[in-house]
PDB file of C-alpha atoms and ligand atoms in Angstrom:
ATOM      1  CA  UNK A  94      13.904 -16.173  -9.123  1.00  0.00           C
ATOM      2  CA  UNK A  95      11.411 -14.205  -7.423  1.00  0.00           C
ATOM      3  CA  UNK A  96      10.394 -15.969  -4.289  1.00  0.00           C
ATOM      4  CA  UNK A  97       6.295 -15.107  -2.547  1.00  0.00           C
ATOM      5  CA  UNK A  98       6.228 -13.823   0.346  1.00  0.00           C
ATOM      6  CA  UNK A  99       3.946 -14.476   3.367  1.00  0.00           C
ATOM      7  CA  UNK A 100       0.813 -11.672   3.674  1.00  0.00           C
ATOM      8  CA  UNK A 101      -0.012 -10.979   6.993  1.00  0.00           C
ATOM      9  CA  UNK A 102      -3.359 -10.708   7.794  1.00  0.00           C
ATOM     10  CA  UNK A 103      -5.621  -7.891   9.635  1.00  0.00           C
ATOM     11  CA  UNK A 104      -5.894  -7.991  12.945  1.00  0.00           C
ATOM     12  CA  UNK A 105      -2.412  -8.989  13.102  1.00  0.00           C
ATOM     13  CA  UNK A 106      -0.308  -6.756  15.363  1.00  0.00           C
ATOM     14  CA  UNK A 107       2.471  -6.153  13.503  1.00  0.00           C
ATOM     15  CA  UNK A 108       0.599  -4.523  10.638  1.00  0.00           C
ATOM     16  CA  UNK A 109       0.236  -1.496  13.268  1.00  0.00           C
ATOM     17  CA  UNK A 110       4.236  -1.012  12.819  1.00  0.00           C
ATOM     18  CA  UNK A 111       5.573   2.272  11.381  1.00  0.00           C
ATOM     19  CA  UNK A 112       7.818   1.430   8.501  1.00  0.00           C
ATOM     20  CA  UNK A 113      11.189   3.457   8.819  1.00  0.00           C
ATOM     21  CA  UNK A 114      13.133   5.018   5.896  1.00  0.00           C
ATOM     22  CA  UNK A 115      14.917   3.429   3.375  1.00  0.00           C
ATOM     23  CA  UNK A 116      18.293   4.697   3.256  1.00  0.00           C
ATOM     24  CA  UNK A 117      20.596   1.402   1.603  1.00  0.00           C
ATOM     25  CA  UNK A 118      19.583   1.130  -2.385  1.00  0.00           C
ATOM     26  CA  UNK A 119      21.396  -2.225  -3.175  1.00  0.00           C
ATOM     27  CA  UNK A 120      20.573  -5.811  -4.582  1.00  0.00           C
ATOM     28  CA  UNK A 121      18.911  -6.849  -1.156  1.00  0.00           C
ATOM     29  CA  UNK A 122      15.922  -3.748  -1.108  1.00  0.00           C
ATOM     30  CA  UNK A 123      15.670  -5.000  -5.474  1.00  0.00           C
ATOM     31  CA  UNK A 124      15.159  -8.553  -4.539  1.00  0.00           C
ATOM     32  CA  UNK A 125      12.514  -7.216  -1.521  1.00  0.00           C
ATOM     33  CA  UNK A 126      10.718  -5.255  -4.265  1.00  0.00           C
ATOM     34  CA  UNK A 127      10.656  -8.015  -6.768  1.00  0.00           C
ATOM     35  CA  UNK A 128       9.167 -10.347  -4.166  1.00  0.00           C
ATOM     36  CA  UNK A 129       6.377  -8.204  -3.587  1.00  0.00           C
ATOM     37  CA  UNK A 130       5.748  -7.621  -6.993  1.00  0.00           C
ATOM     38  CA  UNK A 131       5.600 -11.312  -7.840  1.00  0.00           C
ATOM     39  CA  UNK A 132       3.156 -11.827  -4.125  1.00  0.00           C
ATOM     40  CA  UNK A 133       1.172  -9.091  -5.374  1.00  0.00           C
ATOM     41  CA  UNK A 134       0.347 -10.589  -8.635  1.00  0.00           C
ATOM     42  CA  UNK A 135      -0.180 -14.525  -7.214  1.00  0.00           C
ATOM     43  CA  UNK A 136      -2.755 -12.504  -5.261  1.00  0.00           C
ATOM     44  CA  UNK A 137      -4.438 -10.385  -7.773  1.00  0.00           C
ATOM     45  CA  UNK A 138      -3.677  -7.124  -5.765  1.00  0.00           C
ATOM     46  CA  UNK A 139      -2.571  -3.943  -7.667  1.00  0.00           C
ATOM     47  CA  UNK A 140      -0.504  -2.814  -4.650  1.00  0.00           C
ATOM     48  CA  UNK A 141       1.254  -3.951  -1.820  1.00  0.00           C
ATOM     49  CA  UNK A 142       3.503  -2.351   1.254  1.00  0.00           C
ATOM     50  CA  UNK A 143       6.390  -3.806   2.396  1.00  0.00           C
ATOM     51  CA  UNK A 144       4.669  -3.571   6.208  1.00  0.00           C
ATOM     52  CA  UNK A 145       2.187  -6.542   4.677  1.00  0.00           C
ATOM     53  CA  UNK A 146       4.520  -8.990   4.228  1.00  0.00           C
ATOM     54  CA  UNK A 147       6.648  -7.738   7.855  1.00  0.00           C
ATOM     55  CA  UNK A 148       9.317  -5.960   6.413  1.00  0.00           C
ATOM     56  CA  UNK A 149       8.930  -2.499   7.926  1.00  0.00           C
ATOM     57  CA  UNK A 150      10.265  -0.037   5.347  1.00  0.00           C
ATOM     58  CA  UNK A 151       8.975   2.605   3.269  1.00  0.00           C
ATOM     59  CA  UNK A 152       8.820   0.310  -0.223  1.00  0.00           C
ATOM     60  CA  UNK A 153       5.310  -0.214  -1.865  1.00  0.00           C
ATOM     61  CA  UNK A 154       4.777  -1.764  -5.142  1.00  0.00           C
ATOM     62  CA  UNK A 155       1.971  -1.382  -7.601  1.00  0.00           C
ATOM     63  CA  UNK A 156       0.745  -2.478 -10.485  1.00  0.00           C
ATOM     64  CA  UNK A 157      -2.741  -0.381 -12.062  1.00  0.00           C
ATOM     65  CA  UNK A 158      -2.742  -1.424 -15.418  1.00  0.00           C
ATOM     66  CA  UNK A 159      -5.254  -3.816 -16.692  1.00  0.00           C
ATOM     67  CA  UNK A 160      -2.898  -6.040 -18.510  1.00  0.00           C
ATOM     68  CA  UNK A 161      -0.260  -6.618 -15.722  1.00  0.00           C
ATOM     69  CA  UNK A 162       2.384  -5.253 -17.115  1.00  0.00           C
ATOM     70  CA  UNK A 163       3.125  -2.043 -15.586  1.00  0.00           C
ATOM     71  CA  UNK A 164       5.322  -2.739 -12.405  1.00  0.00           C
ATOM     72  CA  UNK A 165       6.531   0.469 -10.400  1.00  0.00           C
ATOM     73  CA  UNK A 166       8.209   0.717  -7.026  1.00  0.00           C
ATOM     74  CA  UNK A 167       7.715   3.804  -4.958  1.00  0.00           C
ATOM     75  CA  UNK A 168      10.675   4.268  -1.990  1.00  0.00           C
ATOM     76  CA  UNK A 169      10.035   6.507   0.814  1.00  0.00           C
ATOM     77  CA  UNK A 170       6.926   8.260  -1.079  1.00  0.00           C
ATOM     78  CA  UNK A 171       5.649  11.321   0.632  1.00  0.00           C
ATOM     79  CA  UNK A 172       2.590  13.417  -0.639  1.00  0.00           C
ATOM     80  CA  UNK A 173       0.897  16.613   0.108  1.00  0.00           C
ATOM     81  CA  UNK A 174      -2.696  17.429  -0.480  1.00  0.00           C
ATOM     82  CA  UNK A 175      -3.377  19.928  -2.938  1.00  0.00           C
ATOM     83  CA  UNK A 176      -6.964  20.754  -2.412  1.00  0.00           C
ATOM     84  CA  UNK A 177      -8.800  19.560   0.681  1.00  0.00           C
ATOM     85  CA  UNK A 178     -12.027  20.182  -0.957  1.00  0.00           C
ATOM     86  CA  UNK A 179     -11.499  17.797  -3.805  1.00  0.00           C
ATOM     87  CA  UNK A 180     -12.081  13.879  -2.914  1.00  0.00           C
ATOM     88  CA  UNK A 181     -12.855  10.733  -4.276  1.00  0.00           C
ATOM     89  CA  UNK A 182     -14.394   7.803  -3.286  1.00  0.00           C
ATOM     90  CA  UNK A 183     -13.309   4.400  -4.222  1.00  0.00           C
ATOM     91  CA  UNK A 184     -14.536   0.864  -3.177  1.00  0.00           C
ATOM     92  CA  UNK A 185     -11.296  -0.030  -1.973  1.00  0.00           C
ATOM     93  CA  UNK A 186      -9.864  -3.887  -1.040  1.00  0.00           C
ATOM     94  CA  UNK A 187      -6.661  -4.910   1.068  1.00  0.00           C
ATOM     95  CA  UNK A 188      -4.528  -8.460   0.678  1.00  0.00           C
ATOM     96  CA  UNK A 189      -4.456  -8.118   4.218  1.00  0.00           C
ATOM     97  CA  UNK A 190      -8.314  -8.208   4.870  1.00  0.00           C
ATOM     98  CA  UNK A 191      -9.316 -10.966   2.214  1.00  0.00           C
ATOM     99  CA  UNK A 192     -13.017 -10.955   1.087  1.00  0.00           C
ATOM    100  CA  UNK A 193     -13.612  -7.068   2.186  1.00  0.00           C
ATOM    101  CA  UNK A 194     -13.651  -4.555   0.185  1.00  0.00           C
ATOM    102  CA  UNK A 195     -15.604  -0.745   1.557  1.00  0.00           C
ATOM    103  CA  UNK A 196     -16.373   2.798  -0.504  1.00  0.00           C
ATOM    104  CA  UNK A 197     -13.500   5.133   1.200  1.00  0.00           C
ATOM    105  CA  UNK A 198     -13.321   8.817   0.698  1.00  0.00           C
ATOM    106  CA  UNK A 199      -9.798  10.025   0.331  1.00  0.00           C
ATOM    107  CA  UNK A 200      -8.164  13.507  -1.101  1.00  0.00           C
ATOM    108  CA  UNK A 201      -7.877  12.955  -5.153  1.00  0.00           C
ATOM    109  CA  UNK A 202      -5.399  16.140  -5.585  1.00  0.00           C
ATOM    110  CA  UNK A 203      -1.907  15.131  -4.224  1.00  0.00           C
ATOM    111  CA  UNK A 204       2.205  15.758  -5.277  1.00  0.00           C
ATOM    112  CA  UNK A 205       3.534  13.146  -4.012  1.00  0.00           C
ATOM    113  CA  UNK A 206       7.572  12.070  -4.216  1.00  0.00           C
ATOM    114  CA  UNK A 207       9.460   9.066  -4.275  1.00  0.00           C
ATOM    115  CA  UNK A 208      12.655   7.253  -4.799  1.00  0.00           C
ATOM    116  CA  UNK A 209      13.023   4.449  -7.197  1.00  0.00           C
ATOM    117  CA  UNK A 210      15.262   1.603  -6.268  1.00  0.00           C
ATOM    118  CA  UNK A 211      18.665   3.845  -7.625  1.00  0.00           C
ATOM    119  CA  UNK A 212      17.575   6.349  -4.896  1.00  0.00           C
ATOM    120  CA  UNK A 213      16.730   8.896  -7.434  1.00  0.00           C
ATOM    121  CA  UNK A 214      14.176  11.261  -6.745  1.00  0.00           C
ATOM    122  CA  UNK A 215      10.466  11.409  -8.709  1.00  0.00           C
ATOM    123  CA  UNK A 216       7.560  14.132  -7.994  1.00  0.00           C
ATOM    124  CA  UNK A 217       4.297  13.708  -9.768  1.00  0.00           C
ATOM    125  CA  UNK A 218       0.914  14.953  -9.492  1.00  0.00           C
ATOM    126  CA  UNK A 219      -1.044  11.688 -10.179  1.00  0.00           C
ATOM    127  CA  UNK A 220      -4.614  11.282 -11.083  1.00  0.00           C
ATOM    128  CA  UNK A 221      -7.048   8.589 -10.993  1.00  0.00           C
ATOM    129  CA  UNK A 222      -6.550   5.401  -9.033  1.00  0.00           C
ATOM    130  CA  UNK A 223      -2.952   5.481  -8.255  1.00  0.00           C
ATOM    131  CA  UNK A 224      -3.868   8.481  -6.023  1.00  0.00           C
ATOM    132  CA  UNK A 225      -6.463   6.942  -3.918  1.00  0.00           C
ATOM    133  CA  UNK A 226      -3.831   3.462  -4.138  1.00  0.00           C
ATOM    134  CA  UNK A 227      -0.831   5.390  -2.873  1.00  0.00           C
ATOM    135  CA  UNK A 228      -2.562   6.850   0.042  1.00  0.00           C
ATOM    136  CA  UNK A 229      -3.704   3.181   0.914  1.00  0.00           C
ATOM    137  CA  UNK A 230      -0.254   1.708   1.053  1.00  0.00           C
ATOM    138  CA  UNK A 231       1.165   4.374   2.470  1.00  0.00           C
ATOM    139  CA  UNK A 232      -1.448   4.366   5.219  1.00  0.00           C
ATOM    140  CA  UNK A 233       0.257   0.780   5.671  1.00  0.00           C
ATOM    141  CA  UNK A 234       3.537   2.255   6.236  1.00  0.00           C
ATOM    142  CA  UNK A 235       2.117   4.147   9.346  1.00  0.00           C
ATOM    143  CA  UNK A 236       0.370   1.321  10.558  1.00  0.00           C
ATOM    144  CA  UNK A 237      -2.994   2.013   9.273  1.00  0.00           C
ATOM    145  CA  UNK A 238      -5.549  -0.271   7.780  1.00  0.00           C
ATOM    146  CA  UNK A 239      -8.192   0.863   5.793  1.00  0.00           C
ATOM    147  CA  UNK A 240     -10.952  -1.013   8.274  1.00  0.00           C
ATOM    148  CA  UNK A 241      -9.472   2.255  10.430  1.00  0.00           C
ATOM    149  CA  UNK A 242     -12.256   4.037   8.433  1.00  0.00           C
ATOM    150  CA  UNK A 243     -15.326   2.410   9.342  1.00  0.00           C
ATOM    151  CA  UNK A 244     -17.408   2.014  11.922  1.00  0.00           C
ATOM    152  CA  UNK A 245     -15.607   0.316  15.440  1.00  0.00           C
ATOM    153  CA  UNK A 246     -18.848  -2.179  14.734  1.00  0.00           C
ATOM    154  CA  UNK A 247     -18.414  -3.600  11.444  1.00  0.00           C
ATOM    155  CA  UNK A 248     -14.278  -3.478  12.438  1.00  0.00           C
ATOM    156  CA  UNK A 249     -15.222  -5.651  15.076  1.00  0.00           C
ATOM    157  CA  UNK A 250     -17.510  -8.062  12.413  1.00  0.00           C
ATOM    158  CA  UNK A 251     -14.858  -8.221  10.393  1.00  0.00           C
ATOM    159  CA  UNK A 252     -11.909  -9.210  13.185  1.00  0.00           C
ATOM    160  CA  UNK A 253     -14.472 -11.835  13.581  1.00  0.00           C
ATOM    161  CA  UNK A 254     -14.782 -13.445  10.382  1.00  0.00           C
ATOM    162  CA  UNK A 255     -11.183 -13.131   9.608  1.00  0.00           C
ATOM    163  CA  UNK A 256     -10.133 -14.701  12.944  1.00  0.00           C
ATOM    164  CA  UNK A 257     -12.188 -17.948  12.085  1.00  0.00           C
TER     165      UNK A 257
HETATM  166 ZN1   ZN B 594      -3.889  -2.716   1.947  1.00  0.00          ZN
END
């Protein structure tokens, strides 16, 4: 049974931790990922980092497709940008800043690599949404939020609202 986990919530301090690298595949990093796939649906979010729910390791899960059926688990995913010129913008939203959402301008041409939860090893060049997506969890896994891209001002509003 898939148990949900607790989100924390921007500005909490541990969300600044850098996740370290998975290096055990067994039952206990399966049952983490399962978690945080069932979390991430109870909350309507199509992808979480294991850093949001305090578990500092290089897991994110995602889910893109429409219809909810399309778990995948990426394990110490590492990308390289393709074409610095090419970018995308995306009105992006975080479980750990409820009610927020802000147009971000990322790289849209990436290879990026991962594990899967056997410890086998995946490169793809993605398009579309899971690129921006994967570059926003795995800004999580370095400790960085996506409110890191705005304006020190509106961070500040927001810290605010979300501290009432
Ligand atoms: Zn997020």
């Amino acid at each position: 049974m898939a148990e949900k986990l607790k989100i924390l919530k921007f500005p909490d301090p541990r969300l600044r931790t850098v996740a370290e690298k998975v290096t055990k595949f067994d039952k206990s990093l399966e049952k983490l990922a399962n978690d945080m796939l069932y979390t991430m649906y109870e909350d309507n979010g199509i992808g979480l980092a294991a850093s949001q729910v305090d578990r500092h390791i290089r897991l994110i899960v995602m889910d893109l497709s429409e219809e909810r059926n399309d778990p995948r688990v990426f394990i110490n995913p590492e990308y390289k940008i393709l074409d610095n010129e090419s970018l995308a913008s995306f009105e992006e939203g975080c479980l750990s800043i409820p009610g927020f959402s802000e147009e971000i301008i990322r790289p849209d041409k990436i290879e990026l690599t991962w594990q899967d939860l056997e410890g086998k090893t995946h490169t793809d060049r993605p398009n579309g949404l899971l690129t921006i997506c994967i570059q926003h969890e795995m800004d999580h896994l370095e400790g960085k939020l996506m409110v890191d891209y705005i304006s020190p001002i509106k961070r500040d509003r927001i810290r605010k609202k979300l501290q009432k």
